[in-house]
Coordinates of C-alpha atoms and ligand atoms in Angstrom, one line a residue:
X25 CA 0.0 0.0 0.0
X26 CA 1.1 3.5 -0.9
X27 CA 0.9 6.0 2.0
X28 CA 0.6 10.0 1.3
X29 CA 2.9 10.3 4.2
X30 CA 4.9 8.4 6.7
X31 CA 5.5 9.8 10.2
X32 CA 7.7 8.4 12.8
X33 CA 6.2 9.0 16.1
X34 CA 8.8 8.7 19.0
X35 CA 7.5 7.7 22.7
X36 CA 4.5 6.4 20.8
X37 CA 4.1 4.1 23.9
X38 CA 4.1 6.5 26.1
X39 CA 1.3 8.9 27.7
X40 CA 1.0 11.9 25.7
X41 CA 2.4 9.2 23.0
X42 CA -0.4 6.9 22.8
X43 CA -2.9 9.5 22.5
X44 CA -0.9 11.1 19.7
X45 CA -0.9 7.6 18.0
X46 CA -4.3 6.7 18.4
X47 CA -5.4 10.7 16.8
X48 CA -2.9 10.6 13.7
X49 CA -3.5 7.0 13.1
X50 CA -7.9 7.6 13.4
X51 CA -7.3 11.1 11.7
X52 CA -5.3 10.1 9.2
X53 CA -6.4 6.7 7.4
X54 CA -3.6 7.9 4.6
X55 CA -0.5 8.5 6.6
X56 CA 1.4 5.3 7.9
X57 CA 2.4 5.9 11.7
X58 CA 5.5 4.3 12.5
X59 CA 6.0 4.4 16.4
X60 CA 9.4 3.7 17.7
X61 CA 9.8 3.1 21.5
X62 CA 11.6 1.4 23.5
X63 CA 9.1 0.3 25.8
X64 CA 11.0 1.4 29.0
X65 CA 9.0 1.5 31.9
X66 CA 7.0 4.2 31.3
X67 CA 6.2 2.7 27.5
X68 CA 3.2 0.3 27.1
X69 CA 1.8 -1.3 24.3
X70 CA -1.2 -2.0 25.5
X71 CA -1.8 2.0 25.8
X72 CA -2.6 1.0 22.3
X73 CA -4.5 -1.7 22.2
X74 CA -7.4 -0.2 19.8
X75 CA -4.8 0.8 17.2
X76 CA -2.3 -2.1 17.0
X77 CA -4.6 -4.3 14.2
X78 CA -4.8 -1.0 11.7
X79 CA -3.6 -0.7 8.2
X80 CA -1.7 2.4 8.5
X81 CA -0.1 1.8 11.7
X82 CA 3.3 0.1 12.6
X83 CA 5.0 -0.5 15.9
X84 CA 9.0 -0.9 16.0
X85 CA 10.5 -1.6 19.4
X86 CA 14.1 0.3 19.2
X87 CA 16.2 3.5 20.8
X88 CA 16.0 6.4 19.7
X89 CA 20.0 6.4 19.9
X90 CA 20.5 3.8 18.0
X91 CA 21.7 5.8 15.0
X92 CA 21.7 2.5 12.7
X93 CA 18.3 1.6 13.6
X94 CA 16.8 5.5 13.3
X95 CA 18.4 5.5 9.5
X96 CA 16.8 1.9 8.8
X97 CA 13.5 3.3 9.2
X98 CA 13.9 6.6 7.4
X99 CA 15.3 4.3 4.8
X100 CA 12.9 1.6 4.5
X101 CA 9.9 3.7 5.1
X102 CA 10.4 6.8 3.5
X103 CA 10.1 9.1 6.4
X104 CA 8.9 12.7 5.6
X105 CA 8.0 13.8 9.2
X106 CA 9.0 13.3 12.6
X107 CA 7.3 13.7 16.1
X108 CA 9.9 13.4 18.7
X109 CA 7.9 12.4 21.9
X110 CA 10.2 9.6 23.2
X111 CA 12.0 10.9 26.4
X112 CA 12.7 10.1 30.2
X113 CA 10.1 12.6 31.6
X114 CA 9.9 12.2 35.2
X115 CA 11.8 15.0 37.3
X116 CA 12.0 12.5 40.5
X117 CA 14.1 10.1 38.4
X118 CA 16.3 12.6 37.2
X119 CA 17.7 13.9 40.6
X120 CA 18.3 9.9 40.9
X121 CA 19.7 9.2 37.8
X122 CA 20.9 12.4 35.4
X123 CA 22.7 10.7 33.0
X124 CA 19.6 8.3 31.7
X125 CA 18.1 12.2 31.3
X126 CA 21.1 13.7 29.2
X127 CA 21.3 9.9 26.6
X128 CA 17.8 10.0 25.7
X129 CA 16.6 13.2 25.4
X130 CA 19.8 14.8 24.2
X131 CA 21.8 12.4 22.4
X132 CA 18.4 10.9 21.6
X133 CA 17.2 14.4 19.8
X134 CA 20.5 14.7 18.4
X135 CA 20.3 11.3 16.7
X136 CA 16.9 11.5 15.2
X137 CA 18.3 15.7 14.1
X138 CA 20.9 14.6 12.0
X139 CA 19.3 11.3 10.8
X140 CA 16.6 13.3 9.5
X141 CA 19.1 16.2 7.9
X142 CA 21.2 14.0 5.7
X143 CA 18.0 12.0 4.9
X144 CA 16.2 14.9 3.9
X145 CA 19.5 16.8 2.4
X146 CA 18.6 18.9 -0.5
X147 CA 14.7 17.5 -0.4
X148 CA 13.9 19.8 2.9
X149 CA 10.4 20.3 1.1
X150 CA 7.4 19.3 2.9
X151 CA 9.1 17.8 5.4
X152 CA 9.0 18.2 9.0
X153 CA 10.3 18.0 12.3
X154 CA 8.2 18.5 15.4
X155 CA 10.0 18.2 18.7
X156 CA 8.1 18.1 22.0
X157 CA 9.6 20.0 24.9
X158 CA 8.0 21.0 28.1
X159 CA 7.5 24.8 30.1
X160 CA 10.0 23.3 32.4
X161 CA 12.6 24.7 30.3
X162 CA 11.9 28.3 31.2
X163 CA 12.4 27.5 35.2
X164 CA 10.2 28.9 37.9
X165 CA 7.7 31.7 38.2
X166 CA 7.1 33.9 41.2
X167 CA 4.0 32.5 42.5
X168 CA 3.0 37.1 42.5
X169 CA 2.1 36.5 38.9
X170 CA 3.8 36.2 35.2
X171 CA 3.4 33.7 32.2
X172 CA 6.1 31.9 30.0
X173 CA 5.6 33.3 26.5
X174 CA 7.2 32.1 23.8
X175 CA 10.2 34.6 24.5
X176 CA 11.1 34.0 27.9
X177 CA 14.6 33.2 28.4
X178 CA 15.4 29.2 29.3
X179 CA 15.9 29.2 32.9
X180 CA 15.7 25.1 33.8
X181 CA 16.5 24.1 37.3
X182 CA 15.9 20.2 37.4
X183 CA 18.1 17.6 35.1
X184 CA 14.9 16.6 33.4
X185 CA 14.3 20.6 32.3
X186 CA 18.1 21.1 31.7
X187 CA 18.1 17.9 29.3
X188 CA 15.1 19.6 27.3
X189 CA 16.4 22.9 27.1
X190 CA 19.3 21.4 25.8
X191 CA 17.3 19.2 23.2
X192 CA 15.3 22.5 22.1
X193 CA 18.8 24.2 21.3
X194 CA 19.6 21.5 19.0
X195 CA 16.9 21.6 17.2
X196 CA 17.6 25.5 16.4
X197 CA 20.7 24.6 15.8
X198 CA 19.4 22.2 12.9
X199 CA 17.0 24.6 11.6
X200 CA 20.0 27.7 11.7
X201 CA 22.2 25.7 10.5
X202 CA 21.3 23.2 8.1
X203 CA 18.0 24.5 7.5
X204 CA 15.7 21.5 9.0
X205 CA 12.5 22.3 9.2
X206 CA 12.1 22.2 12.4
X207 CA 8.9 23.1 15.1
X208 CA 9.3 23.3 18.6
X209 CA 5.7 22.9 21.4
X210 CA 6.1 23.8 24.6
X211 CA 3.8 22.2 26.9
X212 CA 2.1 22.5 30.4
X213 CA 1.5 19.5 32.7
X214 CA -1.0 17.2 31.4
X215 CA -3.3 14.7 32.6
X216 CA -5.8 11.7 31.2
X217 CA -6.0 8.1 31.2
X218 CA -2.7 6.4 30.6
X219 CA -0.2 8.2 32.2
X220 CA 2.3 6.3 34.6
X221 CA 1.6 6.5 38.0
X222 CA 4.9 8.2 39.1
X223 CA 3.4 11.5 39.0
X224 CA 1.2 12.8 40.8
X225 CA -2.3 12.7 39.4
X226 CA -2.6 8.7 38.9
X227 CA -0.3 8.4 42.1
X228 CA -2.7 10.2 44.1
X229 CA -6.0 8.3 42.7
X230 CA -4.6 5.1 43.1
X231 CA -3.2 5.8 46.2
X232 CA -6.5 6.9 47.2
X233 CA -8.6 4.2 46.3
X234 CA -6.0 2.1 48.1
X235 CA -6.2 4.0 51.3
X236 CA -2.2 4.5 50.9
X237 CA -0.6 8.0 52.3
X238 CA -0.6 11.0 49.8
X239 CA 3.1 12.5 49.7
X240 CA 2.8 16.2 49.5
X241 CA 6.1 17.8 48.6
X242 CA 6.9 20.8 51.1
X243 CA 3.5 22.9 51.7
X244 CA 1.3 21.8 48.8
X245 CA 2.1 25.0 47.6
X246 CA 3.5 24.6 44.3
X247 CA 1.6 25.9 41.5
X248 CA 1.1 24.1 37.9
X249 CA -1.0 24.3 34.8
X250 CA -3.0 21.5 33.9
X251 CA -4.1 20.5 30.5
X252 CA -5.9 17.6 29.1
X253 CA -3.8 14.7 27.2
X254 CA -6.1 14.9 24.4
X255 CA -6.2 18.5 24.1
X256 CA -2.1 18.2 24.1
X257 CA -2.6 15.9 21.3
X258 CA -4.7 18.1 19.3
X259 CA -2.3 21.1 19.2
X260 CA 0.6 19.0 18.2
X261 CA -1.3 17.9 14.8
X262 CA -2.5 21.6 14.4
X263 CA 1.0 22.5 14.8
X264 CA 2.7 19.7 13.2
X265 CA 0.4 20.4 9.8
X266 CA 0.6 24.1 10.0
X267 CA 2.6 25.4 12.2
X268 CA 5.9 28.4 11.1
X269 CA 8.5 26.2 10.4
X270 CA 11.7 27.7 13.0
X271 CA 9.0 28.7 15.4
X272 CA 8.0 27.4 18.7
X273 CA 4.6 27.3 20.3
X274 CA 3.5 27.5 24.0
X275 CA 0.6 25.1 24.7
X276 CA -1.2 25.4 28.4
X277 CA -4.1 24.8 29.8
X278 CA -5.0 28.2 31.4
X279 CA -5.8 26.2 34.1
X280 CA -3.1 27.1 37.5
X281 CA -3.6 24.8 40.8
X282 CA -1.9 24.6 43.9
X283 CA -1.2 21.4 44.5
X284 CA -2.8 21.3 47.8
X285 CA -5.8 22.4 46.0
X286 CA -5.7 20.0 43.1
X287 CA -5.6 16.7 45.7
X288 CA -8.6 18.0 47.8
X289 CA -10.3 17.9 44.5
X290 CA -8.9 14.7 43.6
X291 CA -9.6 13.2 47.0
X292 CA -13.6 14.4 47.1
X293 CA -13.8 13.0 43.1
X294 CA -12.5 9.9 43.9
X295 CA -14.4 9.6 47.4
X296 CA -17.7 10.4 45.6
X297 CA -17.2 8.2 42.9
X298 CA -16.6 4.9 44.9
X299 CA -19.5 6.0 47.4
X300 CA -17.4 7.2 50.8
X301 CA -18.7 9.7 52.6
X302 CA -17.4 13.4 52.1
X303 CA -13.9 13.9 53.8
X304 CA -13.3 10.2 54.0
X305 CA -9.9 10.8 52.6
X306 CA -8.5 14.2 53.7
X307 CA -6.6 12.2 56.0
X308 CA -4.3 10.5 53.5
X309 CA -2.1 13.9 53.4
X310 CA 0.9 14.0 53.9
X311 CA 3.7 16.9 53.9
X312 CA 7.0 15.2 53.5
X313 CA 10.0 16.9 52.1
X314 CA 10.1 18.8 49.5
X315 CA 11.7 18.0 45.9
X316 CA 15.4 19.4 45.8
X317 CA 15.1 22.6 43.4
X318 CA 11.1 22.7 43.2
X319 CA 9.9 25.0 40.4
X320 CA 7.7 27.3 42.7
X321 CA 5.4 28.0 39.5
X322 CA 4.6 27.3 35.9
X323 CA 1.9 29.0 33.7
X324 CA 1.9 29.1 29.9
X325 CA 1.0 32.2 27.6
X326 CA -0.8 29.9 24.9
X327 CA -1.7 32.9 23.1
X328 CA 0.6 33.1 19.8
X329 CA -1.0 29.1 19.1
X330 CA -4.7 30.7 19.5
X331 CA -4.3 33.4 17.2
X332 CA -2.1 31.7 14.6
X333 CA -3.5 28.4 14.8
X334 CA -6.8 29.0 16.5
X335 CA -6.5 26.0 19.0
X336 CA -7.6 26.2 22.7
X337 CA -8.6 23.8 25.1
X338 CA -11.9 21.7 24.9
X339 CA -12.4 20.1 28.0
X340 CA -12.9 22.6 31.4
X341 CA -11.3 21.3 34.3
X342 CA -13.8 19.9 36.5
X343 CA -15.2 17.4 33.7
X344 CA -11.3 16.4 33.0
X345 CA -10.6 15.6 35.9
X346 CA -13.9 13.6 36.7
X347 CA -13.4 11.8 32.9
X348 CA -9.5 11.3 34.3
X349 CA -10.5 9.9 37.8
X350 CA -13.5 7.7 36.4
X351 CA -10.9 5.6 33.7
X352 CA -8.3 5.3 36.6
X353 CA -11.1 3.6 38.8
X354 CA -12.3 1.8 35.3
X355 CA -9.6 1.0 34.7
X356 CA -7.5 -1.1 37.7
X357 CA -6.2 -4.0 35.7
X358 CA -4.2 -1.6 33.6
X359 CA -3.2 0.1 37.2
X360 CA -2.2 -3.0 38.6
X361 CA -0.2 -4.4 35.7
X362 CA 1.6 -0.9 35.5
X363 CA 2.6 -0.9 39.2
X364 CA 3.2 -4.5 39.5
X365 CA 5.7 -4.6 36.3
X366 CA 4.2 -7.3 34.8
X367 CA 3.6 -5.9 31.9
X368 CA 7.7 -5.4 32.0
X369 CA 8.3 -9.0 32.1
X370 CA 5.3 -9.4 29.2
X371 CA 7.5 -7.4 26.8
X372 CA 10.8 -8.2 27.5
X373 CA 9.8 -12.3 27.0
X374 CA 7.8 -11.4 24.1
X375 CA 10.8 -9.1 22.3
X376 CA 13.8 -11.5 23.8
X377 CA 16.1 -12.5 21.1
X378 CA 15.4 -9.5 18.5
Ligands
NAD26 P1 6.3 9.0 29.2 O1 7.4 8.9 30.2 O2 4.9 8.6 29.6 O3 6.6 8.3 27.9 C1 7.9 8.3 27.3 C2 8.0 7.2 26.2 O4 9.3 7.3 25.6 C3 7.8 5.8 26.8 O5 6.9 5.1 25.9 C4 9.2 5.2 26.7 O6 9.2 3.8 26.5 C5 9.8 6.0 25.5 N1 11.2 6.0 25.5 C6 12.0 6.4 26.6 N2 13.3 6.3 26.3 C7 13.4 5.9 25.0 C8 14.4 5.7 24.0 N3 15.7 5.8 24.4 N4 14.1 5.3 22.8 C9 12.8 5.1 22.4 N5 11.8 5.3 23.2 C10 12.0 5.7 24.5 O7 6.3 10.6 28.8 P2 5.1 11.6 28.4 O8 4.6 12.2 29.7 O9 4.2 10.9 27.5 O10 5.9 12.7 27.7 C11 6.2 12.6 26.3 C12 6.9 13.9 25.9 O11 6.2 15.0 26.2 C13 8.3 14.0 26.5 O12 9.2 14.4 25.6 C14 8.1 15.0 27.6 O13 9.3 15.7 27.9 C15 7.0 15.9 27.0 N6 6.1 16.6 27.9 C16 5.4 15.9 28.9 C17 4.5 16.6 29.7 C18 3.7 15.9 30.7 O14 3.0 16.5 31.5 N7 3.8 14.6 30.8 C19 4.4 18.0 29.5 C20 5.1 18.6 28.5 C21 5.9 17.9 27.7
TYD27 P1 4.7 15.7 38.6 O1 3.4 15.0 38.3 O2 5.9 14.9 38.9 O3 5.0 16.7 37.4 P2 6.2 17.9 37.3 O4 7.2 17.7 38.3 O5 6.7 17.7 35.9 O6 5.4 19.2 37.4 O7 4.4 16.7 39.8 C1 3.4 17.7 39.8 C2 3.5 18.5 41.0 O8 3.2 17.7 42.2 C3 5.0 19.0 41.3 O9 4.9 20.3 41.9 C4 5.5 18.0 42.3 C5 4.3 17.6 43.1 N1 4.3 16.2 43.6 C6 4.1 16.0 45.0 O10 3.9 16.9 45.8 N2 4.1 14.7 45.4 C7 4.4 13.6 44.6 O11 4.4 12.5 45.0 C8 4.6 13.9 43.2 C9 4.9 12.8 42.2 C10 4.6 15.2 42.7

């Protein structure tokens, strides 16, 4: 079959990757997906379950380092865009472990950067790369007031954010210098079903329906700008399609929480939805101490991808997080195979000796 396009989606398996899949893949009956992941803890094939049997879609399990590997496909499949999702994301892990952060998500880039430039060298037409970085990059706001626009100066604090800032200055440097076309989103903390329960939204709800403590870093004070997964995945198509090429977009909810605030709504959505009285929870708190370097505030200017682009989010709050709260509940065998790492064991039996 002869596709109109073939896009390699990185960290396909992923959160904001699976939802990313499952859009281009449903959107997009003429473009072949290709997603390459490594399925590293955080990366879960059945995330995709719904897609895997379709025509247009193709999984290959692989690093985005491997340099040999990244060519093959562009080779054999004819790559013409990229969506770089594929990342370690968590900023816990990367106090723990910085050099995990720098491999993938710099070397990583930097791989897929110049695979894709002498690939595409003197055919830079209608092709694309789209690179997904986070508002982490720009560091901390006061918690007085203040929104990262698309000019604020990088500022990161944590090895996650300094890993990609450091990935976002490549890309530049591909589209400066070699002329890639290159985009660049910018995103705010998201949330939805799938996401691994390391951070703190499907943390919280599963330790809540577990009756398990719920570690508040510091005061609870902290202040971050939720938006839906899908909404997420919606802006990177706008932008991937018609977005400047060289530019980069903000993308944010509009939606600040403190995080203290953000669990009492958690804990009275989850208590309602499994029938315990109000307040049944509010005991679970806990304020334990606080993340080394903890971004005070993040809050995202989406305005430049409203005007130009005409996106903004769908989904208020509220309903999000009752839609995000009701799959996690829905959804405990996926819960329990995530925290128990079987699905782990699944994958690495069922890839062993490729
Ligand atoms: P995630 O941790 O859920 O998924 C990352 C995926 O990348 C996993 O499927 C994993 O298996 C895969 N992966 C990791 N290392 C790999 C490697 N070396 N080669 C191939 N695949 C590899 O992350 P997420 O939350 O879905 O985030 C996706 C992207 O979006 C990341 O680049 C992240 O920085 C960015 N982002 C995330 C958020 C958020 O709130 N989660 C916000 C803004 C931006
Ligand atoms: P997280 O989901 O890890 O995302 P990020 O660090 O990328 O913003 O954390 C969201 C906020 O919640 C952040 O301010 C840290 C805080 N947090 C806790 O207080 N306790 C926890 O157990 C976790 C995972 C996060």
């Amino acid at each position: 079959m002869n596709f109109e396009r073939n896009i390699l989606i990185t960290g396909g398996a992923g959160f904001i990757g699976s939802h990313l899949v499952r859009l281009m893949v449903e959107r997009y009956p003429t473009y072949r997906i290709i997603n390459l992941d490594l399925l590293t803890y955080a990366g879960n094939l059945a995330n995709l379950k719904d897609v895997e049997g379709c025509a247009n879609y193709l999984f290959v399990r692989g690093d985005v380092c491997d340099r040999g590997l990244v060519e093959e496909i562009f080779e054999r499949y004819g790559v013409d865009g990229v969506i770089h999702l594929a990342a370690e994301s968590h900023v816990d892990r990367s106090i723990r472990e910085p050099f995990a952060f720098a491999r993938t998500n710099i070397m990583g880039t930097l791989t897929l950067l110049d695979v894709a430039r002498r690939g595409w060298e003197g055919r830079m037409e209608g092709k694309r790369f789209h690179h997904i970085s986070t508002d982490e990059v720009f560091g901390a706001l006061e918690m007085s007031g203040g929104m990262f626009t698309e000019q604020t100066k990088y500022d990161p604090h944590s090895p996650y954010s300094a890993s990609k800032a450091s990935s976002d200055h490549f890309v530049r440097a591909y589209h400066d210098t070699y002329g890639l076309p290159t985009v660049i989103t910018n995103c705010s903390n998201n949330y939805g079903p799938y996401q691994f329960p390391e951070k703190l939204i499907p943390l919280f709800i599963n330790n809540i329906r577990q009756r398990k403590p719920l570690p508040l870093y510091g005061r609870g004070e902290n202040v971050r700008d939720w938006l839906y997964v899908e909404d997420h995945a919606r802006a990177i198509d706008l932008v991937f399609h018609h977005g400047r090429v060289g530019e980069s977009y903000n993308v944010g909810g509009n939606n600040e929480w403190r995080n203290i605030d953000l669990v009492r709504v958690l804990i009275k959505t989850v208590d309602r939805l499994l029938g315990n009285p109000e307040g049944y929870s509010d005991s679970l708190v806990r304020f334990v101490t606080d993340r080394p370097g903890h971004d005070a505030r993040y809050a995202i200017d989406s305005t430049k991808l409203q005007k130009e682009l005409g996106w903004e989010p769908s989904l208020q709050f509220e309903e999000g997080i009752k839609k995000t709260v009701r799959w996690y509940l829905d959804n405990q065998e996926w819960m329990d195979s995530v925290t128990s790492g079987d699905y782990l064991r699944y994958y690495e039996e069922m890839y062993s000796g490729r």
